[in-house]
PDB file of C-alpha atoms and ligand atoms in Angstrom:
ATOM      1  CA  MET A   1      -2.739 -15.554   1.745  1.00  0.00           C
ATOM      2  CA  ARG A   2      -4.130 -16.845   5.037  1.00  0.00           C
ATOM      3  CA  THR A   3      -7.087 -14.971   6.403  1.00  0.00           C
ATOM      4  CA  PRO A   4      -6.299 -14.300  10.079  1.00  0.00           C
ATOM      5  CA  ILE A   5      -8.752 -15.655  12.619  1.00  0.00           C
ATOM      6  CA  ILE A   6      -9.536 -14.210  16.036  1.00  0.00           C
ATOM      7  CA  ALA A   7     -11.511 -16.532  18.285  1.00  0.00           C
ATOM      8  CA  GLY A   8     -12.933 -15.682  21.675  1.00  0.00           C
ATOM      9  CA  ASN A   9     -13.012 -18.585  24.184  1.00  0.00           C
ATOM     10  CA  TRP A  10     -15.594 -17.584  26.693  1.00  0.00           C
ATOM     11  CA  LYS A  11     -14.918 -20.676  28.864  1.00  0.00           C
ATOM     12  CA  MET A  12     -17.519 -21.179  31.622  1.00  0.00           C
ATOM     13  CA  HIS A  13     -18.662 -17.524  31.620  1.00  0.00           C
ATOM     14  CA  LEU A  14     -21.813 -15.712  30.415  1.00  0.00           C
ATOM     15  CA  ASN A  15     -25.345 -17.003  30.732  1.00  0.00           C
ATOM     16  CA  ARG A  16     -27.847 -16.589  27.884  1.00  0.00           C
ATOM     17  CA  CYS A  17     -28.810 -13.082  28.714  1.00  0.00           C
ATOM     18  CA  GLN A  18     -25.155 -11.946  28.966  1.00  0.00           C
ATOM     19  CA  THR A  19     -24.422 -13.851  25.781  1.00  0.00           C
ATOM     20  CA  ALA A  20     -27.160 -11.964  23.916  1.00  0.00           C
ATOM     21  CA  GLN A  21     -25.711  -8.675  25.162  1.00  0.00           C
ATOM     22  CA  LEU A  22     -22.053  -9.370  24.204  1.00  0.00           C
ATOM     23  CA  ALA A  23     -22.897 -11.075  20.924  1.00  0.00           C
ATOM     24  CA  GLY A  24     -25.144  -8.164  20.023  1.00  0.00           C
ATOM     25  CA  GLU A  25     -22.408  -5.680  20.716  1.00  0.00           C
ATOM     26  CA  LEU A  26     -19.843  -7.596  18.692  1.00  0.00           C
ATOM     27  CA  LYS A  27     -22.346  -7.771  15.795  1.00  0.00           C
ATOM     28  CA  VAL A  28     -22.620  -3.994  15.725  1.00  0.00           C
ATOM     29  CA  GLY A  29     -18.953  -3.329  16.481  1.00  0.00           C
ATOM     30  CA  HIS A  30     -17.235  -5.758  14.026  1.00  0.00           C
ATOM     31  CA  LYS A  31     -16.222  -3.511  11.128  1.00  0.00           C
ATOM     32  CA  TRP A  32     -13.610  -5.684   9.380  1.00  0.00           C
ATOM     33  CA  PRO A  33     -15.403  -8.575   7.741  1.00  0.00           C
ATOM     34  CA  GLY A  34     -13.401 -10.078   4.944  1.00  0.00           C
ATOM     35  CA  GLN A  35     -10.064  -8.956   6.452  1.00  0.00           C
ATOM     36  CA  VAL A  36     -10.313 -11.018   9.601  1.00  0.00           C
ATOM     37  CA  GLU A  37     -12.419 -13.996  10.567  1.00  0.00           C
ATOM     38  CA  VAL A  38     -14.089 -13.547  13.890  1.00  0.00           C
ATOM     39  CA  VAL A  39     -15.366 -16.501  15.958  1.00  0.00           C
ATOM     40  CA  ILE A  40     -16.840 -16.769  19.425  1.00  0.00           C
ATOM     41  CA  ALA A  41     -17.038 -19.879  21.609  1.00  0.00           C
ATOM     42  CA  PRO A  42     -19.760 -19.424  24.295  1.00  0.00           C
ATOM     43  CA  PRO A  43     -20.669 -22.196  26.691  1.00  0.00           C
ATOM     44  CA  PHE A  44     -22.918 -24.952  25.258  1.00  0.00           C
ATOM     45  CA  THR A  45     -26.044 -23.515  26.992  1.00  0.00           C
ATOM     46  CA  SER A  46     -25.478 -20.187  25.311  1.00  0.00           C
ATOM     47  CA  LEU A  47     -24.791 -21.457  21.789  1.00  0.00           C
ATOM     48  CA  GLY A  48     -28.405 -21.279  20.675  1.00  0.00           C
ATOM     49  CA  THR A  49     -28.761 -17.713  21.875  1.00  0.00           C
ATOM     50  CA  ALA A  50     -25.513 -16.666  20.218  1.00  0.00           C
ATOM     51  CA  ALA A  51     -26.639 -18.386  16.939  1.00  0.00           C
ATOM     52  CA  GLU A  52     -29.859 -16.384  16.937  1.00  0.00           C
ATOM     53  CA  VAL A  53     -28.128 -13.032  17.573  1.00  0.00           C
ATOM     54  CA  LEU A  54     -25.351 -13.679  15.008  1.00  0.00           C
ATOM     55  CA  GLN A  55     -27.591 -15.014  12.272  1.00  0.00           C
ATOM     56  CA  ASP A  56     -26.631 -13.412   8.894  1.00  0.00           C
ATOM     57  CA  THR A  57     -23.498 -11.817  10.386  1.00  0.00           C
ATOM     58  CA  PRO A  58     -19.875 -12.576   9.501  1.00  0.00           C
ATOM     59  CA  ILE A  59     -19.182 -13.724  13.050  1.00  0.00           C
ATOM     60  CA  SER A  60     -18.961 -17.517  13.402  1.00  0.00           C
ATOM     61  CA  LEU A  61     -19.768 -19.769  16.185  1.00  0.00           C
ATOM     62  CA  ALA A  62     -17.536 -22.323  17.905  1.00  0.00           C
ATOM     63  CA  ALA A  63     -18.159 -24.863  20.604  1.00  0.00           C
ATOM     64  CA  GLN A  64     -15.617 -25.332  23.341  1.00  0.00           C
ATOM     65  CA  ASN A  65     -15.681 -29.124  23.241  1.00  0.00           C
ATOM     66  CA  VAL A  66     -17.276 -32.185  21.593  1.00  0.00           C
ATOM     67  CA  HIS A  67     -17.538 -35.947  22.055  1.00  0.00           C
ATOM     68  CA  PRO A  68     -16.136 -38.057  19.263  1.00  0.00           C
ATOM     69  CA  LYS A  69     -19.297 -40.213  18.935  1.00  0.00           C
ATOM     70  CA  ASP A  70     -22.524 -39.103  17.254  1.00  0.00           C
ATOM     71  CA  GLN A  71     -24.733 -40.578  20.015  1.00  0.00           C
ATOM     72  CA  GLY A  72     -24.789 -43.050  22.773  1.00  0.00           C
ATOM     73  CA  ALA A  73     -24.553 -43.625  26.484  1.00  0.00           C
ATOM     74  CA  PHE A  74     -22.099 -40.785  27.286  1.00  0.00           C
ATOM     75  CA  THR A  75     -23.787 -38.893  30.096  1.00  0.00           C
ATOM     76  CA  GLY A  76     -23.051 -35.222  30.051  1.00  0.00           C
ATOM     77  CA  GLU A  77     -21.386 -35.201  26.643  1.00  0.00           C
ATOM     78  CA  ILE A  78     -22.316 -33.312  23.488  1.00  0.00           C
ATOM     79  CA  SER A  79     -22.538 -34.869  20.023  1.00  0.00           C
ATOM     80  CA  PRO A  80     -21.055 -33.124  16.957  1.00  0.00           C
ATOM     81  CA  VAL A  81     -24.442 -33.619  15.326  1.00  0.00           C
ATOM     82  CA  PHE A  82     -25.996 -31.272  17.878  1.00  0.00           C
ATOM     83  CA  LEU A  83     -23.341 -28.649  17.177  1.00  0.00           C
ATOM     84  CA  VAL A  84     -24.058 -28.787  13.459  1.00  0.00           C
ATOM     85  CA  GLU A  85     -27.712 -28.351  14.219  1.00  0.00           C
ATOM     86  CA  LEU A  86     -26.944 -25.212  16.290  1.00  0.00           C
ATOM     87  CA  GLY A  87     -24.953 -23.658  13.466  1.00  0.00           C
ATOM     88  CA  CYS A  88     -21.458 -24.078  14.848  1.00  0.00           C
ATOM     89  CA  GLU A  89     -18.613 -23.834  12.309  1.00  0.00           C
ATOM     90  CA  TYR A  90     -15.627 -24.455  14.638  1.00  0.00           C
ATOM     91  CA  VAL A  91     -14.943 -26.521  17.694  1.00  0.00           C
ATOM     92  CA  ILE A  92     -12.072 -26.015  20.126  1.00  0.00           C
ATOM     93  CA  VAL A  93     -10.301 -29.251  20.976  1.00  0.00           C
ATOM     94  CA  GLY A  94      -7.292 -30.061  23.107  1.00  0.00           C
ATOM     95  CA  HIS A  95      -7.442 -26.923  25.224  1.00  0.00           C
ATOM     96  CA  SER A  96      -4.894 -27.201  28.061  1.00  0.00           C
ATOM     97  CA  GLU A  97      -7.689 -26.941  30.614  1.00  0.00           C
ATOM     98  CA  ARG A  98      -9.255 -30.026  29.135  1.00  0.00           C
ATOM     99  CA  ARG A  99      -5.910 -31.848  28.887  1.00  0.00           C
ATOM    100  CA  GLU A 100      -5.153 -30.957  32.533  1.00  0.00           C
ATOM    101  CA  TYR A 101      -8.478 -31.105  34.400  1.00  0.00           C
ATOM    102  CA  PHE A 102     -10.229 -33.753  32.308  1.00  0.00           C
ATOM    103  CA  LEU A 103      -7.126 -35.822  31.472  1.00  0.00           C
ATOM    104  CA  GLU A 104      -7.772 -35.744  27.740  1.00  0.00           C
ATOM    105  CA  SER A 105      -5.067 -37.619  25.802  1.00  0.00           C
ATOM    106  CA  ASP A 106      -3.656 -36.848  22.367  1.00  0.00           C
ATOM    107  CA  ASP A 107      -5.449 -39.965  21.070  1.00  0.00           C
ATOM    108  CA  PHE A 108      -8.889 -38.829  22.405  1.00  0.00           C
ATOM    109  CA  ILE A 109      -8.254 -35.333  20.935  1.00  0.00           C
ATOM    110  CA  ASN A 110      -7.366 -36.906  17.598  1.00  0.00           C
ATOM    111  CA  GLN A 111     -10.672 -38.927  17.672  1.00  0.00           C
ATOM    112  CA  LYS A 112     -12.488 -35.583  18.083  1.00  0.00           C
ATOM    113  CA  VAL A 113     -10.559 -33.975  15.251  1.00  0.00           C
ATOM    114  CA  LYS A 114     -11.464 -36.866  12.841  1.00  0.00           C
ATOM    115  CA  THR A 115     -15.150 -36.739  13.939  1.00  0.00           C
ATOM    116  CA  LEU A 116     -15.312 -32.983  13.414  1.00  0.00           C
ATOM    117  CA  LEU A 117     -13.858 -33.126   9.884  1.00  0.00           C
ATOM    118  CA  ALA A 118     -16.270 -35.955   9.013  1.00  0.00           C
ATOM    119  CA  LYS A 119     -19.137 -33.590  10.053  1.00  0.00           C
ATOM    120  CA  ASN A 120     -17.686 -30.580   8.162  1.00  0.00           C
ATOM    121  CA  LEU A 121     -16.865 -28.812  11.412  1.00  0.00           C
ATOM    122  CA  LYS A 122     -13.465 -27.123  11.636  1.00  0.00           C
ATOM    123  CA  PRO A 123     -11.266 -28.011  14.623  1.00  0.00           C
ATOM    124  CA  ILE A 124      -9.263 -25.391  16.532  1.00  0.00           C
ATOM    125  CA  LEU A 125      -6.630 -27.730  17.790  1.00  0.00           C
ATOM    126  CA  CYS A 126      -4.797 -26.318  20.831  1.00  0.00           C
ATOM    127  CA  VAL A 127      -1.241 -27.307  21.645  1.00  0.00           C
ATOM    128  CA  GLY A 128       1.247 -25.928  24.077  1.00  0.00           C
ATOM    129  CA  GLU A 129       3.957 -26.729  26.520  1.00  0.00           C
ATOM    130  CA  ARG A 130       3.893 -26.384  30.283  1.00  0.00           C
ATOM    131  CA  LEU A 131       6.416 -24.200  32.090  1.00  0.00           C
ATOM    132  CA  GLU A 132       8.519 -27.177  33.243  1.00  0.00           C
ATOM    133  CA  HIS A 133       8.789 -28.362  29.595  1.00  0.00           C
ATOM    134  CA  ARG A 134      10.104 -25.017  28.526  1.00  0.00           C
ATOM    135  CA  GLU A 135      12.484 -24.799  31.461  1.00  0.00           C
ATOM    136  CA  GLN A 136      13.844 -28.241  30.525  1.00  0.00           C
ATOM    137  CA  ASN A 137      14.111 -27.247  26.861  1.00  0.00           C
ATOM    138  CA  GLN A 138      11.448 -29.854  25.878  1.00  0.00           C
ATOM    139  CA  HIS A 139       8.927 -27.416  24.444  1.00  0.00           C
ATOM    140  CA  TYR A 140       9.588 -28.250  20.807  1.00  0.00           C
ATOM    141  CA  ASP A 141       9.328 -31.999  21.423  1.00  0.00           C
ATOM    142  CA  ILE A 142       6.080 -31.582  23.383  1.00  0.00           C
ATOM    143  CA  VAL A 143       4.388 -29.302  20.901  1.00  0.00           C
ATOM    144  CA  GLY A 144       5.616 -31.264  17.894  1.00  0.00           C
ATOM    145  CA  GLU A 145       4.224 -34.425  19.357  1.00  0.00           C
ATOM    146  CA  GLN A 146       0.886 -32.815  20.184  1.00  0.00           C
ATOM    147  CA  VAL A 147       0.514 -31.568  16.599  1.00  0.00           C
ATOM    148  CA  ILE A 148       1.556 -34.914  15.001  1.00  0.00           C
ATOM    149  CA  ASN A 149      -0.727 -36.929  17.301  1.00  0.00           C
ATOM    150  CA  GLY A 150      -3.594 -34.499  16.978  1.00  0.00           C
ATOM    151  CA  VAL A 151      -3.653 -34.738  13.204  1.00  0.00           C
ATOM    152  CA  ALA A 152      -2.908 -38.486  12.990  1.00  0.00           C
ATOM    153  CA  GLN A 153      -4.747 -40.205  10.096  1.00  0.00           C
ATOM    154  CA  ILE A 154      -5.885 -36.931   8.647  1.00  0.00           C
ATOM    155  CA  GLU A 155      -5.859 -36.630   4.842  1.00  0.00           C
ATOM    156  CA  SER A 156      -3.899 -33.704   3.398  1.00  0.00           C
ATOM    157  CA  THR A 157      -7.065 -32.328   1.836  1.00  0.00           C
ATOM    158  CA  GLU A 158      -8.571 -32.049   5.319  1.00  0.00           C
ATOM    159  CA  MET A 159      -5.484 -30.524   7.021  1.00  0.00           C
ATOM    160  CA  GLU A 160      -6.057 -27.018   5.743  1.00  0.00           C
ATOM    161  CA  LYS A 161      -9.489 -26.933   7.502  1.00  0.00           C
ATOM    162  CA  ILE A 162      -7.755 -27.338  10.877  1.00  0.00           C
ATOM    163  CA  VAL A 163      -6.660 -24.234  12.788  1.00  0.00           C
ATOM    164  CA  ILE A 164      -3.799 -24.804  15.196  1.00  0.00           C
ATOM    165  CA  ALA A 165      -3.766 -22.672  18.349  1.00  0.00           C
ATOM    166  CA  TYR A 166      -0.381 -22.483  19.972  1.00  0.00           C
ATOM    167  CA  GLU A 167      -0.992 -21.761  23.647  1.00  0.00           C
ATOM    168  CA  PRO A 168       1.934 -22.023  26.047  1.00  0.00           C
ATOM    169  CA  VAL A 169       0.140 -23.252  29.225  1.00  0.00           C
ATOM    170  CA  TRP A 170       2.184 -20.892  31.408  1.00  0.00           C
ATOM    171  CA  ALA A 171       0.803 -17.908  29.496  1.00  0.00           C
ATOM    172  CA  ILE A 172      -2.943 -18.795  29.765  1.00  0.00           C
ATOM    173  CA  GLY A 173      -4.840 -16.500  32.136  1.00  0.00           C
ATOM    174  CA  THR A 174      -1.641 -15.633  33.906  1.00  0.00           C
ATOM    175  CA  GLY A 175      -0.903 -12.215  32.325  1.00  0.00           C
ATOM    176  CA  LYS A 176       2.480 -13.696  31.254  1.00  0.00           C
ATOM    177  CA  VAL A 177       2.912 -13.388  27.550  1.00  0.00           C
ATOM    178  CA  ALA A 178       5.528 -15.307  25.557  1.00  0.00           C
ATOM    179  CA  THR A 179       8.074 -13.059  23.918  1.00  0.00           C
ATOM    180  CA  SER A 180       7.627 -12.249  20.227  1.00  0.00           C
ATOM    181  CA  GLU A 181      10.700 -14.340  19.533  1.00  0.00           C
ATOM    182  CA  GLN A 182       9.362 -17.345  21.480  1.00  0.00           C
ATOM    183  CA  ILE A 183       6.022 -17.071  19.664  1.00  0.00           C
ATOM    184  CA  ASP A 184       7.336 -16.694  16.169  1.00  0.00           C
ATOM    185  CA  GLU A 185       9.929 -19.426  16.561  1.00  0.00           C
ATOM    186  CA  MET A 186       7.294 -21.861  17.780  1.00  0.00           C
ATOM    187  CA  HIS A 187       4.832 -20.985  15.060  1.00  0.00           C
ATOM    188  CA  LEU A 188       7.523 -21.503  12.432  1.00  0.00           C
ATOM    189  CA  PHE A 189       8.398 -24.832  14.054  1.00  0.00           C
ATOM    190  CA  ILE A 190       4.716 -25.957  13.902  1.00  0.00           C
ATOM    191  CA  ARG A 191       4.533 -24.986  10.232  1.00  0.00           C
ATOM    192  CA  LYS A 192       7.671 -27.065   9.606  1.00  0.00           C
ATOM    193  CA  VAL A 193       6.110 -30.049  11.454  1.00  0.00           C
ATOM    194  CA  ILE A 194       3.029 -29.782   9.168  1.00  0.00           C
ATOM    195  CA  GLU A 195       5.250 -29.451   6.135  1.00  0.00           C
ATOM    196  CA  ARG A 196       7.215 -32.622   7.035  1.00  0.00           C
ATOM    197  CA  ARG A 197       3.965 -34.513   7.756  1.00  0.00           C
ATOM    198  CA  PHE A 198       2.068 -33.269   4.684  1.00  0.00           C
ATOM    199  CA  ASN A 199       3.760 -30.904   2.272  1.00  0.00           C
ATOM    200  CA  SER A 200       4.747 -27.249   1.891  1.00  0.00           C
ATOM    201  CA  ASP A 201       1.520 -26.231   0.103  1.00  0.00           C
ATOM    202  CA  ILE A 202      -0.622 -27.502   2.974  1.00  0.00           C
ATOM    203  CA  ALA A 203       1.756 -26.031   5.553  1.00  0.00           C
ATOM    204  CA  ALA A 204       1.466 -22.656   3.873  1.00  0.00           C
ATOM    205  CA  LYS A 205      -2.324 -22.764   4.151  1.00  0.00           C
ATOM    206  CA  VAL A 206      -2.786 -23.784   7.726  1.00  0.00           C
ATOM    207  CA  ARG A 207      -3.585 -21.003  10.083  1.00  0.00           C
ATOM    208  CA  ILE A 208      -1.703 -20.907  13.405  1.00  0.00           C
ATOM    209  CA  GLN A 209      -3.155 -18.749  16.151  1.00  0.00           C
ATOM    210  CA  TYR A 210      -1.349 -17.639  19.281  1.00  0.00           C
ATOM    211  CA  GLY A 211      -3.150 -17.825  22.621  1.00  0.00           C
ATOM    212  CA  GLY A 212      -2.063 -16.727  26.114  1.00  0.00           C
ATOM    213  CA  SER A 213      -2.927 -13.411  27.694  1.00  0.00           C
ATOM    214  CA  VAL A 214      -3.532 -11.573  24.403  1.00  0.00           C
ATOM    215  CA  LYS A 215      -4.904  -8.141  25.228  1.00  0.00           C
ATOM    216  CA  PRO A 216      -5.469  -4.868  23.315  1.00  0.00           C
ATOM    217  CA  ASP A 217      -2.070  -3.533  24.326  1.00  0.00           C
ATOM    218  CA  ASN A 218      -0.016  -6.493  23.072  1.00  0.00           C
ATOM    219  CA  ALA A 219      -2.215  -7.651  20.176  1.00  0.00           C
ATOM    220  CA  ALA A 220      -0.686  -5.559  17.380  1.00  0.00           C
ATOM    221  CA  GLU A 221       2.841  -6.789  18.184  1.00  0.00           C
ATOM    222  CA  ILE A 222       1.825 -10.431  18.409  1.00  0.00           C
ATOM    223  CA  LEU A 223      -0.505 -10.385  15.436  1.00  0.00           C
ATOM    224  CA  GLY A 224       2.122  -8.593  13.365  1.00  0.00           C
ATOM    225  CA  LEU A 225       4.553 -11.552  13.636  1.00  0.00           C
ATOM    226  CA  PRO A 226       5.099 -13.255  10.277  1.00  0.00           C
ATOM    227  CA  ASN A 227       3.967 -16.696  11.347  1.00  0.00           C
ATOM    228  CA  VAL A 228       1.014 -15.632  13.499  1.00  0.00           C
ATOM    229  CA  ASP A 229      -2.393 -15.958  11.781  1.00  0.00           C
ATOM    230  CA  GLY A 230      -4.603 -14.769  14.562  1.00  0.00           C
ATOM    231  CA  ALA A 231      -5.307 -15.310  18.239  1.00  0.00           C
ATOM    232  CA  LEU A 232      -7.310 -17.477  20.557  1.00  0.00           C
ATOM    233  CA  VAL A 233      -8.386 -15.083  23.246  1.00  0.00           C
ATOM    234  CA  GLY A 234      -9.677 -16.019  26.713  1.00  0.00           C
ATOM    235  CA  GLY A 235     -10.117 -13.288  29.333  1.00  0.00           C
ATOM    236  CA  ALA A 236     -10.136 -10.320  26.888  1.00  0.00           C
ATOM    237  CA  SER A 237     -12.883 -11.938  24.791  1.00  0.00           C
ATOM    238  CA  LEU A 238     -15.407 -11.274  27.573  1.00  0.00           C
ATOM    239  CA  LYS A 239     -15.263  -7.492  27.191  1.00  0.00           C
ATOM    240  CA  THR A 240     -16.590  -6.045  23.973  1.00  0.00           C
ATOM    241  CA  SER A 241     -14.185  -3.163  23.707  1.00  0.00           C
ATOM    242  CA  ASP A 242     -11.138  -5.362  24.446  1.00  0.00           C
ATOM    243  CA  PHE A 243     -12.118  -8.076  21.990  1.00  0.00           C
ATOM    244  CA  LEU A 244     -12.960  -5.568  19.215  1.00  0.00           C
ATOM    245  CA  ALA A 245      -9.625  -3.751  19.876  1.00  0.00           C
ATOM    246  CA  ILE A 246      -7.846  -7.116  19.243  1.00  0.00           C
ATOM    247  CA  VAL A 247      -9.841  -7.715  16.074  1.00  0.00           C
ATOM    248  CA  LYS A 248      -9.025  -4.204  14.921  1.00  0.00           C
ATOM    249  CA  ALA A 249      -5.348  -4.666  15.686  1.00  0.00           C
ATOM    250  CA  CYS A 250      -5.440  -7.824  13.584  1.00  0.00           C
TER     251      CYS A 250
HETATM  252  C1  PEP B 301      -7.376 -19.437  26.501  1.00  0.00           C
HETATM  253  O1  PEP B 301      -7.927 -19.945  27.496  1.00  0.00           O
HETATM  254  O2  PEP B 301      -7.392 -20.046  25.384  1.00  0.00           O
HETATM  255  C2  PEP B 301      -6.611 -18.223  26.667  1.00  0.00           C
HETATM  256  C3  PEP B 301      -5.778 -17.901  25.741  1.00  0.00           C
HETATM  257  O3  PEP B 301      -6.912 -17.447  27.811  1.00  0.00           O
HETATM  258  P1  PEP B 301      -6.286 -15.991  28.149  1.00  0.00           P
HETATM  259  O4  PEP B 301      -6.435 -15.117  26.911  1.00  0.00           O
HETATM  260  O5  PEP B 301      -7.148 -15.528  29.273  1.00  0.00           O
HETATM  261  O6  PEP B 301      -4.892 -16.218  28.553  1.00  0.00           O
END
């Protein structure tokens, strides 16, 4: 049995005061520990505040990015060591916004994945095709390649610690949701890719989240799909009632 995981990607929203407020409301409102894992990913500057509020709660903390090196002359970057110190458990890597605006390559993302595992941090590895890929029927090739490259040189014992988030780029922040059929087919495909690369036992353990305009009104349908093990939620994670409704649906 895979425990489903709902993660809120706050992106570049919410200062420390707003973080304390939302994290505090989630702490009180989360009534399903054990049944669903809940994770929030505030901006770096709010991680310390969120860690204090969520201490001794079942809600885990994720960072939205990391640098593959522990330290060095990398102005503006954040070391995985700092994230461990803050109490992070997960780190989002390969988000389409980082691939697009910061030109992050599969290889760079793979370096981050390896660093995180070495530090006992769990990667949430985002993959997903752009609209033109889907229109040209290249979506399986693109997503398969992102998965294989993202987990290059990973031992099978480490693979089950990685969460894959399938996020079709055309569905992120657009209000367009992939159909249930498109989502379940792609999740099944990703599991097959992991099975071919590792083995069926590992593939059965890896959790695959869907991300892309998940809201309270579509959460139950998406999260009820057989190959969906949770959601990575952007916009709807910024409102307590919406995020908790998605957790409840899960
Ligand atoms: C995301 O950015 O990971 C995301 C899924 O955003 P939204 O839910 O707003 O589409």
